[in-house]
Amino acid sequence: MSRLTNDYPYAFTDFFGSGTPCVFKTGPKWPIAVGPESQKIVRAARPIYKHPIAPTWLKTAWTIVARLDSLQVNWNTVNPLAYANAGEAALICDFVITIGVQPGSLAYAAAVAAANAIDEILQNAGFPEIQVAFIESVYRRHVSGGKLMSFNPMFDSEGIPALRKHFTPTLSLSIAPIKSPHFEGTGGLFVRLNTEEGDNRIALLTCAHVAHPPPLFENKVYTRKNDSQLREDIILLGTASYDKAVTAIMKFIGDQTIAISTWEATLRRLPEPKEDEPRGITSKRKELTDLIDAANNKIEEANQLHTDVTKHFTTTASRVLGFVLHCAKIEVGEDHFMYDWSLIQMDEEKIEWKDFKGNKLFVGGNKTAVDWVNYMFPQAHDRRNFHTPEDLLLQLEDYVREEEFRNPQNLDIHNVRTLLAVKNGPSTGTTFGRVNGLESITRHYPEHGISQDALEFIVCGYDTLTGKNDKFSDGGDSSCIVAGRDGRIIAQITGGGGPTDETDKTYVTPFYALQKAIKEMYPNSYLIPAVV
């Protein structure tokens, strides 16, 4: 905030309520409340009709644009508007030209100089009373397609949340470049890009090899610095993931239909109801009737979901969720860890913000609340901070420090101290694992001409007392965030190893290292806090 208010004290009061900071405004000071309410007067933009400048407005506007270009102002909008305090009829300003500039691109002195130049144009046109304001804003074309779906597991029938999640902005997201939708990966974490008031940009953390697949892109740093650069759009659900998600809906409907037929056949074999019939027969009849009713409800919900998906998500263009903001070079750092990360800036209009879950990781779907307890808190004497995530949405906060990789405090199903881990990925759903306490050395992507040796940690599959050892991840799970049972972030998945076409070892870059690299590029970035 101080970046702007040090020079212009009304930076956040002039257009309060819009989230738009003002670098500088000419003309009289707009009214503000005093005391603790000094920022609580919400402004409302109003249209302008029948103003004397109307016949010459376009000529004047183009003259303003030419002057801005000559001053090398990185502008994106020139808007003629009136303003009032929200809810009031009276205007506080009957004409102000708001000029949108990229956040942080225009210094106060440059804004004053540019405003004076525009004032001169307006005076020559005969309208010296028109005010000029430079505001920080980003112009975006409307994204095709509707918003991503909301995700509220509590209101869905059993089985539906796992089907719906694929079409929502709920971690982890299956994503792909729109130009190469067969190269799929995961969006694992939401990051705010700036602490400055008015900068509401949100980015999705993924791997560089997901945003810029090595076969198609040169391995180098890429940053989209302004709107004049061509967007590299990222979509929700690549080709295979979309087909898999739609097929899962149809299979679910088919399975429920088969189940109904089986239960109805059993129901027909029961005798007709009698007042004095055995209690067991009455209970069985009710059990079957309830199962049939529940299955019919599930079919109805799944059919509606299928209708919504085919109506709003069929084309890749309708699934665009944002664009590549920054893609790091895939390389080994001075600490010998592999750095393979990218940030996807989310299109704000694609999210239903009132239902946005933020950094809540869905740990349900193919796992239940009972599984969560049995895997993550298996020992009764190791439940000091025991909890089952509400609706199986685990809030991600903070991260596991290096020392805890070496000295873990959890007890696994075998009563052995370990760093227990969970992830949710497009390929394998929710899985549980154990993080190794010693680094492995890996050689990366030699088939793409990127041969680099790096340190990485392994997340092992979680074998149970039955001897089953589910793999922790598979192809398509790259970029998934690995979290601890308390919601602290452990690492980001960068790859896997094992037999051909199989992954029995999952390699990760620890978040305590990765977050430093992100901070170097975006020093004011931070994890989106808990969303209620």
Coordinates of C-alpha atoms in Angstrom, one line a residue, residues 25-26 28 30-31 46 48 81-85 90-97 129-132:
K25 CA -5.9 11.9 -10.1
T26 CA -6.2 15.6 -11.1
P28 CA -10.6 18.5 -6.6
W30 CA -13.1 13.5 -3.8
P31 CA -15.0 13.2 -0.4
R46 CA -21.8 5.9 -13.7
I48 CA -22.1 9.8 -19.2
L81 CA -16.9 7.9 -16.7
A82 CA -18.8 9.7 -14.0
Y83 CA -18.6 8.6 -10.3
A84 CA -20.8 8.7 -7.3
N85 CA -20.8 7.2 -3.8
A90 CA -25.6 12.8 -6.6
L91 CA -22.4 12.6 -8.5
I92 CA -19.0 13.4 -6.9
C93 CA -17.5 13.8 -10.3
D94 CA -19.4 14.2 -13.6
F95 CA -16.5 13.4 -15.9
V96 CA -13.2 11.7 -15.2
I97 CA -11.0 9.9 -17.8
E129 CA -12.9 20.7 -15.9
I130 CA -12.6 17.1 -16.9
Q131 CA -10.5 15.1 -14.4
V132 CA -7.8 12.6 -15.3

